[in-house]
PDB file of C-alpha atoms and ligand atoms in Angstrom:
ATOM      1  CA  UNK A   1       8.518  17.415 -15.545  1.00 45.00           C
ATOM      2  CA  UNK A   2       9.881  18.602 -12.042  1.00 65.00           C
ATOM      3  CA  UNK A   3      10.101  17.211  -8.685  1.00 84.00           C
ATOM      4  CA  UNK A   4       6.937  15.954  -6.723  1.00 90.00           C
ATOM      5  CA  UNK A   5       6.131  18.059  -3.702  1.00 95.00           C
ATOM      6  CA  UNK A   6       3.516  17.798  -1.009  1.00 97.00           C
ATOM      7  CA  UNK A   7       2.206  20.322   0.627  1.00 97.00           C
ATOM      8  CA  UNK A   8       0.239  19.374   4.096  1.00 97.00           C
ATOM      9  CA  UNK A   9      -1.198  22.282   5.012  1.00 96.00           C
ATOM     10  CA  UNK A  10      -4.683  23.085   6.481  1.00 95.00           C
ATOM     11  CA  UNK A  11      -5.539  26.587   5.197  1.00 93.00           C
ATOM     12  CA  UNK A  12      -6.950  26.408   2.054  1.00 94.00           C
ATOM     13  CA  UNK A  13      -5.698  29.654   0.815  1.00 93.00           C
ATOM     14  CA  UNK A  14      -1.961  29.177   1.533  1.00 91.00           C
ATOM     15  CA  UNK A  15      -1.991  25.778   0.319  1.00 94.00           C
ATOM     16  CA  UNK A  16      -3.115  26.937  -2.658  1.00 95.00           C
ATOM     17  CA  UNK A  17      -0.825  29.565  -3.305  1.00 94.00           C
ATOM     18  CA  UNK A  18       1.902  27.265  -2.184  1.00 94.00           C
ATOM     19  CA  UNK A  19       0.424  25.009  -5.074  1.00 94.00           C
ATOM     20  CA  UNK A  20       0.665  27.992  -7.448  1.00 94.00           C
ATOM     21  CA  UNK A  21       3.981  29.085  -7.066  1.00 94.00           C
ATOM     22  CA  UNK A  22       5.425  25.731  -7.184  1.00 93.00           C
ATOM     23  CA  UNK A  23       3.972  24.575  -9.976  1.00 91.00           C
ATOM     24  CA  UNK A  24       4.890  28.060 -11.380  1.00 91.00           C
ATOM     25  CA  UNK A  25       8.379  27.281 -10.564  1.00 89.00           C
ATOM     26  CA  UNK A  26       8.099  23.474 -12.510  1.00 86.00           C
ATOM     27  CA  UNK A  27       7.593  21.345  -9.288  1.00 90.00           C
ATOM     28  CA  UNK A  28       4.322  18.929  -9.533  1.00 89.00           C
ATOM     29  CA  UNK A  29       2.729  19.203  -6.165  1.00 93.00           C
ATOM     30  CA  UNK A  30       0.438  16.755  -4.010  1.00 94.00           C
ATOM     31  CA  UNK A  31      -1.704  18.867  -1.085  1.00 96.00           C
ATOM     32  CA  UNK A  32      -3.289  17.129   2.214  1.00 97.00           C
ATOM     33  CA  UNK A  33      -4.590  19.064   4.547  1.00 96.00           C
ATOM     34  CA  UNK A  34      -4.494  17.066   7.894  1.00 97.00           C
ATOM     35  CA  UNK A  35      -1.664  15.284   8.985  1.00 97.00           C
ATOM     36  CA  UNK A  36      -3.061  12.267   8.528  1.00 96.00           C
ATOM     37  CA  UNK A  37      -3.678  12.489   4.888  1.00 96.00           C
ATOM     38  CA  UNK A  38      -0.222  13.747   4.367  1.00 97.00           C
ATOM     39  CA  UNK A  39       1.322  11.059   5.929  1.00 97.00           C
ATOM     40  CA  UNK A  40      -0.835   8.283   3.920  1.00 95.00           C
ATOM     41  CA  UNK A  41       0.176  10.333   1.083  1.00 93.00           C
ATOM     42  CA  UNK A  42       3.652  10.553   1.397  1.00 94.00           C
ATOM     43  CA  UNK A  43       3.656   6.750   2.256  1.00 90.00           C
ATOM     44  CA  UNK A  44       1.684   6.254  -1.047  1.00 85.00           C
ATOM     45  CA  UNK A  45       3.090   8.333  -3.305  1.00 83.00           C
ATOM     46  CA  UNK A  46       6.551   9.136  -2.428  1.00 85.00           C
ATOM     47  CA  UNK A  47       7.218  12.754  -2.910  1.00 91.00           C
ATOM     48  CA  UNK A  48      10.508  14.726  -3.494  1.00 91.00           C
ATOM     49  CA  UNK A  49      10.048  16.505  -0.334  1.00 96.00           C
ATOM     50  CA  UNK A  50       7.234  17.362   1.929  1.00 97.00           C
ATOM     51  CA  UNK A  51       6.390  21.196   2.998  1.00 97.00           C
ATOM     52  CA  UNK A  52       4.862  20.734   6.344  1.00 96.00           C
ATOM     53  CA  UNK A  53       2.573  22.788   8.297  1.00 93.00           C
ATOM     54  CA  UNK A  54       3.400  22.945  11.793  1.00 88.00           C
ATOM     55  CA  UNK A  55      -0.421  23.175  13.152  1.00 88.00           C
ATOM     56  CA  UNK A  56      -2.296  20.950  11.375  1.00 93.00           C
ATOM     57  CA  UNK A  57      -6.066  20.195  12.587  1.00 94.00           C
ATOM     58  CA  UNK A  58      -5.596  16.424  13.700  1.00 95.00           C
ATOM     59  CA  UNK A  59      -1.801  16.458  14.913  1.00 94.00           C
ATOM     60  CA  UNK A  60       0.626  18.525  14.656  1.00 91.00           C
ATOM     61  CA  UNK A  61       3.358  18.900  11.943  1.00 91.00           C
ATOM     62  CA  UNK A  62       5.986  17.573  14.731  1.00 91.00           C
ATOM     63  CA  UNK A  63       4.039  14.080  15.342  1.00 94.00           C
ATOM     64  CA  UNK A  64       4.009  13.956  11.497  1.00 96.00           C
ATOM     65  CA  UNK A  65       7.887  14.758  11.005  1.00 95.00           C
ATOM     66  CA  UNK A  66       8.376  12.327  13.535  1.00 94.00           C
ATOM     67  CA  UNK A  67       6.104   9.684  12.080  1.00 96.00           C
ATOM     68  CA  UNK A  68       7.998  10.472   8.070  1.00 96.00           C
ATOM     69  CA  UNK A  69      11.313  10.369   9.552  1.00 94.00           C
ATOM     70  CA  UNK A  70      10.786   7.423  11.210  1.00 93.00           C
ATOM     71  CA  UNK A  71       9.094   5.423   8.917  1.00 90.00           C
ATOM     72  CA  UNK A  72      11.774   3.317   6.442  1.00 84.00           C
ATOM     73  CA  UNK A  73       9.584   4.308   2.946  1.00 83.00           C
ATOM     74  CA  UNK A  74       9.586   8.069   4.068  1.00 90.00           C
ATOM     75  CA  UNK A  75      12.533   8.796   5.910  1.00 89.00           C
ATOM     76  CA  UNK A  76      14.811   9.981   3.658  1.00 87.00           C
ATOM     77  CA  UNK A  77      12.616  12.405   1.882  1.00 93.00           C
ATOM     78  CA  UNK A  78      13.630  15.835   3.100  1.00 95.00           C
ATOM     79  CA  UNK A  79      11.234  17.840   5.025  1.00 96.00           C
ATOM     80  CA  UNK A  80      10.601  22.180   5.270  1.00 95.00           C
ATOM     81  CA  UNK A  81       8.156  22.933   8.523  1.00 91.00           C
ATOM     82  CA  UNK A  82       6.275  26.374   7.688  1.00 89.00           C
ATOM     83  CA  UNK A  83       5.281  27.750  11.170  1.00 83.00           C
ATOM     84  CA  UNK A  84       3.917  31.091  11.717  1.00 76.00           C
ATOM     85  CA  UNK A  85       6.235  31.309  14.758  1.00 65.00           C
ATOM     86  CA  UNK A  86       9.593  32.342  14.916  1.00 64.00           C
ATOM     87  CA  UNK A  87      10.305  30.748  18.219  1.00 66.00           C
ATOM     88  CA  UNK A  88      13.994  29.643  18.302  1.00 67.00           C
ATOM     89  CA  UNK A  89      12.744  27.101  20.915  1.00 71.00           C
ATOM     90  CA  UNK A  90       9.908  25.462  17.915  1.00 70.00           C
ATOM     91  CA  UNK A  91      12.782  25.576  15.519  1.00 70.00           C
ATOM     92  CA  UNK A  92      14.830  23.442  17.970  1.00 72.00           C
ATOM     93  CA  UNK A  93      12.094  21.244  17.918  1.00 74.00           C
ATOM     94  CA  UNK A  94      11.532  20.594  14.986  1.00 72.00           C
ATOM     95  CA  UNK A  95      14.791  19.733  14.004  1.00 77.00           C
ATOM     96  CA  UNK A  96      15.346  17.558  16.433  1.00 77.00           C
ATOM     97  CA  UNK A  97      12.508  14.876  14.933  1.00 79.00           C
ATOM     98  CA  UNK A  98      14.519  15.366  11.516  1.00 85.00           C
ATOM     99  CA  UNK A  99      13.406  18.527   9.891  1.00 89.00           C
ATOM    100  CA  UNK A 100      15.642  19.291   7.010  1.00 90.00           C
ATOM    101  CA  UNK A 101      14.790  23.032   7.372  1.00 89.00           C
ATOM    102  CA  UNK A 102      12.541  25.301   8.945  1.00 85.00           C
ATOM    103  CA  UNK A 103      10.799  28.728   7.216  1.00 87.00           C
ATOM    104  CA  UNK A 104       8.823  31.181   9.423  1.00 83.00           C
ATOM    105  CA  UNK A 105       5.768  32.532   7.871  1.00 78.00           C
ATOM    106  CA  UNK A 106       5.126  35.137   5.715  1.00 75.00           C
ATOM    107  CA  UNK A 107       8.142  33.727   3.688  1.00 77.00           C
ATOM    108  CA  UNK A 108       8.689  35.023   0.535  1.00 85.00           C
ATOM    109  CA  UNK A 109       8.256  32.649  -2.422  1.00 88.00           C
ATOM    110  CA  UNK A 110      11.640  33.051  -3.675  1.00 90.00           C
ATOM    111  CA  UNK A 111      13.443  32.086  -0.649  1.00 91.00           C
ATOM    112  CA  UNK A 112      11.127  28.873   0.006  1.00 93.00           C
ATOM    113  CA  UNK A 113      12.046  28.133  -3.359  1.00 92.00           C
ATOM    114  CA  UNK A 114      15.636  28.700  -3.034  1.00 92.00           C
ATOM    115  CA  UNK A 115      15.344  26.648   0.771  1.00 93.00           C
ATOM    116  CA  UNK A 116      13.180  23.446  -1.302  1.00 93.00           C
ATOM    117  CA  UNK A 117      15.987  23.518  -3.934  1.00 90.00           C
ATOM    118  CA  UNK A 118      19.186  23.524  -1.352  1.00 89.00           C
ATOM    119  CA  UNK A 119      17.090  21.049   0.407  1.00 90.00           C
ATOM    120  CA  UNK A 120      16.472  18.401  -2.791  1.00 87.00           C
ATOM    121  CA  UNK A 121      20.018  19.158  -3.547  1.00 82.00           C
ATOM    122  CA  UNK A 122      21.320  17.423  -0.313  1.00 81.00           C
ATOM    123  CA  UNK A 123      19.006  14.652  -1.059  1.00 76.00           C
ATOM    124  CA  UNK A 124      20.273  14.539  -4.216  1.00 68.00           C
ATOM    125  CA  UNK A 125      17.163  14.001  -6.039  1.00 62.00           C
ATOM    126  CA  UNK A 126      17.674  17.643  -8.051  1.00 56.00           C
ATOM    127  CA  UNK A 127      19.877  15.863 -10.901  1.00 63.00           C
ATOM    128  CA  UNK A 128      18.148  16.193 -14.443  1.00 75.00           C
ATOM    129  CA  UNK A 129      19.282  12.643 -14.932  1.00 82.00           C
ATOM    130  CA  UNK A 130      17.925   9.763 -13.127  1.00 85.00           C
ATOM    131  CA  UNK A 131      19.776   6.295 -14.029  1.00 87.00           C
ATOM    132  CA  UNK A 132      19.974   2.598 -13.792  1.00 90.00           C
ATOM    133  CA  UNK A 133      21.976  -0.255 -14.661  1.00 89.00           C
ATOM    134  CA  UNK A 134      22.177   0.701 -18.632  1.00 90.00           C
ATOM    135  CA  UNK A 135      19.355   2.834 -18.313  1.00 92.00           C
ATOM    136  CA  UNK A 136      19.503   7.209 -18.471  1.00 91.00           C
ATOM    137  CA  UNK A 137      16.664   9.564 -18.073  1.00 90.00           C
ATOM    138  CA  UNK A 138      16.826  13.253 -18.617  1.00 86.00           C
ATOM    139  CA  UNK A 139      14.280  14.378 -17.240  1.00 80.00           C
ATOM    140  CA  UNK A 140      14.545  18.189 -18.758  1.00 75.00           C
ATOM    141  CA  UNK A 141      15.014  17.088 -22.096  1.00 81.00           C
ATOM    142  CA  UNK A 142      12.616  13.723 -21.507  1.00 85.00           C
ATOM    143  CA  UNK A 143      14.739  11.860 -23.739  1.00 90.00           C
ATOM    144  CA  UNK A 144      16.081   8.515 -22.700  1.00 93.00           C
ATOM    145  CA  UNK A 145      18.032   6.055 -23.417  1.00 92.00           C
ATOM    146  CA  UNK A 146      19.854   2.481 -22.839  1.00 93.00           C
ATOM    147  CA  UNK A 147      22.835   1.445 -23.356  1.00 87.00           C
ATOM    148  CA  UNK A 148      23.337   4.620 -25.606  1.00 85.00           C
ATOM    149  CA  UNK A 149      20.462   3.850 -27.735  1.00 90.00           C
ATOM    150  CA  UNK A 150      17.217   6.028 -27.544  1.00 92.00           C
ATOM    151  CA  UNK A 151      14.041   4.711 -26.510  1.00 94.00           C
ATOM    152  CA  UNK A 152      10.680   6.425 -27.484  1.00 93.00           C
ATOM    153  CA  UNK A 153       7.991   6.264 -24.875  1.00 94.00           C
ATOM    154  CA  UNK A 154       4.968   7.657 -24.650  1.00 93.00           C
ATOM    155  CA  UNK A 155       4.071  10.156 -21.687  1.00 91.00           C
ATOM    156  CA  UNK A 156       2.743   7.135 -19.508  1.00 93.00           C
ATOM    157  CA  UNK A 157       5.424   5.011 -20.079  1.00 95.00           C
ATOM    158  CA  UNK A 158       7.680   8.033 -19.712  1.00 93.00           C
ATOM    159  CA  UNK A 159       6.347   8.711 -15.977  1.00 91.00           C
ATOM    160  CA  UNK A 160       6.246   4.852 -14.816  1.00 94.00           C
ATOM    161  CA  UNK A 161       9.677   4.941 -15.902  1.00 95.00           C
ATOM    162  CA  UNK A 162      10.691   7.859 -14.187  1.00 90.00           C
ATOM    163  CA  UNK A 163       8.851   6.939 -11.080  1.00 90.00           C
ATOM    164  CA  UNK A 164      10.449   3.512 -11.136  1.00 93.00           C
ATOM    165  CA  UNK A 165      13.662   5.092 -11.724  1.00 90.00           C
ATOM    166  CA  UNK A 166      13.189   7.491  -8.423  1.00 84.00           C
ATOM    167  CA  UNK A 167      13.645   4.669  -6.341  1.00 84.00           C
ATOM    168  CA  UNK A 168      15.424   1.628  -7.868  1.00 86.00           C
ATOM    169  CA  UNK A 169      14.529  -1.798  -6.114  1.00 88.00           C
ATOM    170  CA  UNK A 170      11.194  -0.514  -4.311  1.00 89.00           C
ATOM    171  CA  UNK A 171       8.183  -2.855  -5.271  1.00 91.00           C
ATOM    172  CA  UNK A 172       5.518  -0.665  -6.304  1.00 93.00           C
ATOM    173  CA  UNK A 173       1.822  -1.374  -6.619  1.00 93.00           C
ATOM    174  CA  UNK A 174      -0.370  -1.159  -8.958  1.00 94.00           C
ATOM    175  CA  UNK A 175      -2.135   1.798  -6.823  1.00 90.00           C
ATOM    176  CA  UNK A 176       0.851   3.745  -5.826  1.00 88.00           C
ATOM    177  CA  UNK A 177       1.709   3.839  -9.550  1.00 92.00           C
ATOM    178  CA  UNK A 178      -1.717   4.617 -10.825  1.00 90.00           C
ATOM    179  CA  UNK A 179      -1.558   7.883  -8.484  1.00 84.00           C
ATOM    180  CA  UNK A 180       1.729   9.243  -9.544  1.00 83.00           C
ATOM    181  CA  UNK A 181       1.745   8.697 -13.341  1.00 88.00           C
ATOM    182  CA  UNK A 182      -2.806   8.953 -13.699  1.00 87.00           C
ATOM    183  CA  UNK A 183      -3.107  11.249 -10.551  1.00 78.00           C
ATOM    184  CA  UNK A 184      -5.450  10.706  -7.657  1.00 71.00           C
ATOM    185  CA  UNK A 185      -8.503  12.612  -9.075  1.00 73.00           C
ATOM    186  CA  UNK A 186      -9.358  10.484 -11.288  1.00 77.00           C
ATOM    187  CA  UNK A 187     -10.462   6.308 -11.300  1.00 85.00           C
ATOM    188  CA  UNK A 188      -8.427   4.149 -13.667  1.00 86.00           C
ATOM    189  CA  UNK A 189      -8.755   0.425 -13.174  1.00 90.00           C
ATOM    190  CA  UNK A 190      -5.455  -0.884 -12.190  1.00 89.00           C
ATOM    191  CA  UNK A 191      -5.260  -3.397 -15.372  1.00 92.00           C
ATOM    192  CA  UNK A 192      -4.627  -0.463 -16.992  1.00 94.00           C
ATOM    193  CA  UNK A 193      -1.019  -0.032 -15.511  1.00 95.00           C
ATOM    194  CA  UNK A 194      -0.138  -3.044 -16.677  1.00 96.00           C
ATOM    195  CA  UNK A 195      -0.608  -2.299 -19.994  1.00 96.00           C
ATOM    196  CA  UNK A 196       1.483   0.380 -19.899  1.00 97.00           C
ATOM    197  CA  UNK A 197       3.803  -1.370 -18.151  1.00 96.00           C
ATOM    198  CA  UNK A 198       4.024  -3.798 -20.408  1.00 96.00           C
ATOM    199  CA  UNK A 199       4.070  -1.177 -22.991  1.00 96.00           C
ATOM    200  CA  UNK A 200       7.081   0.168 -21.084  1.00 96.00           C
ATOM    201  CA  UNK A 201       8.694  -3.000 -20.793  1.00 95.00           C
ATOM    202  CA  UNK A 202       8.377  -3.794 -24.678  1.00 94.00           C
ATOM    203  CA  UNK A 203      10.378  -0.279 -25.494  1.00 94.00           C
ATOM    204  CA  UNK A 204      13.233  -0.838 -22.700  1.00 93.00           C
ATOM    205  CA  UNK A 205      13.681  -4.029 -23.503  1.00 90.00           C
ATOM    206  CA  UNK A 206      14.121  -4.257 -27.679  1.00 85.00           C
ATOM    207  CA  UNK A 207      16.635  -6.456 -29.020  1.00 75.00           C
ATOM    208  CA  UNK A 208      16.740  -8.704 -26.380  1.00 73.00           C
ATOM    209  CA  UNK A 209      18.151  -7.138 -23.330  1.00 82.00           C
ATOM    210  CA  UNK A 210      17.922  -8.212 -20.032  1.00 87.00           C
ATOM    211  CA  UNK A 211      14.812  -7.295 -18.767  1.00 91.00           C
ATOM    212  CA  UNK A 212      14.910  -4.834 -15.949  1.00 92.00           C
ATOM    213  CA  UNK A 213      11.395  -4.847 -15.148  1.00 93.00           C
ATOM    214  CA  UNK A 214      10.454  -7.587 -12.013  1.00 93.00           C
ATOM    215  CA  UNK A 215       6.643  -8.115 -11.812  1.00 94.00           C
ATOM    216  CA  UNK A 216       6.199  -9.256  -8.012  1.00 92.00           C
ATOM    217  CA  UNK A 217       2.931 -11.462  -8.043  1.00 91.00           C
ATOM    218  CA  UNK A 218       0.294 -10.006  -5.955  1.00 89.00           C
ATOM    219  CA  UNK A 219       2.570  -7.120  -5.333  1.00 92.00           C
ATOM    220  CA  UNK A 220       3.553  -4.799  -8.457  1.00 95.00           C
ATOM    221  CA  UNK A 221       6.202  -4.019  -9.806  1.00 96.00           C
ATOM    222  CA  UNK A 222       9.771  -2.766  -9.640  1.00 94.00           C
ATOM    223  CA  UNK A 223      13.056  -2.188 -11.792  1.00 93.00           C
ATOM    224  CA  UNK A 224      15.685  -4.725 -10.868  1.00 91.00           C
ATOM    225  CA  UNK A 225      18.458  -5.882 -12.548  1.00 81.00           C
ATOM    226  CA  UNK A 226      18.116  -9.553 -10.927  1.00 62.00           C
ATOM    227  CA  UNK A 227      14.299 -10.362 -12.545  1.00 45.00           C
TER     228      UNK A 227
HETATM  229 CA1  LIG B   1      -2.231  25.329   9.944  1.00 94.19          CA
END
């Protein structure tokens, strides 16, 4: 299971191929294709990194750099602007709003890959292992374990778990988590996340530990030490 990327990007084609070779390359990717959408996305679903098209049919990629980097849930997820220009001037621009990097189309795949890869290593979101409190997470090997002890999960539980883990603290609801561990093609009623959360719960939790699960009442949910 890689790293969540979204791709906001109008033409069809390229997103698609963008879509191919990442997935090729073990990312899981997202697509919008107006800026709008992207941003609502990114808000919702809190990728690894957004690859942003600089003309986008509603705004352009700058107004939604500036809107990510700006905004407190989205602001520290890196961003690459694709542009078809190779204007030093654009490039200027766009890292001024808080681009983490800038490719110039045609790229080749490789070197996008290499650029998203330097780019979730600053963030440092490219560990295998995601952690908290007692709590590890390999996410190559998809074991993980607590306090040294292995915990079996099922895939579900395995991906709320590993969302939770990307960002300790964060309340989650019961929508944002249905659309990174179900998807957003498909309707699930949001009861069912609380099964699996309490599924989740049950595993992380055996012989008596502290629970690290809060549920926030007419919120969702998050992992915190102080439920
Ligand atoms: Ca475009």
């Amino acid at each position: 299971m890689g790293r969540t990327i979204l791709i906001i990007e109008d033409e069809t084609a390229q997103a698609q191929i963008l879509k191919y070779n990442l997935e090729s390359a073990g990312f899981e990717t997202l697509l919008a294709d107006t800026g709008g959408s992207g941003i609502a996305s990114a808000r919702a679903e809190l990728p690894d990194l957004v690859l942003l098209d600089w003309m986008l049919p509603d705004m352009s990629g700058i107004e939604v750099c500036k809107t990510l980097k700006t905004d407190d849930d989205t602001k520290t997820i890196p961003i690459i602007m694709l542009t078809a220009r190779g204007d030093e001037d654009d490039k200027v621009r766009g890292l001024t709003v808080g681009a983490d990097d800038y490719v110039v189309k045609p790229h080749s795949i490789k070197e996008l890959i290499a650029r998203i890869k330097a780019a979730l290593r600053k963030s440092g979101s490219d560990d295998e292992t995601l952690s908290f409190a007692d709590i590890v997470m390999n996410i190559e090997t998809y074991r993980v374990n607590r306090g040294g002890n292995d915990i079996k999960l099922g895939p579900k539980e395995f991906r709320l778990l590993k969302t939770l883990l990307g960002r300790p603290k964060k309340v989650w609801t019961r929508a944002q988590l249905l659309d990174r561990v179900w998807g957003t093609d498909i309707y699930v009623d949001e009861r069912t996340v609380d099964v699996h959360m309490g599924r989740l719960r049950k595993a992380i939790n055996k012989g008596g530990r502290t629970d690290l699960i809060r549920t926030i009442r007419g919120a969702g949910y998050a992992l915190d030490e102080s439920s």
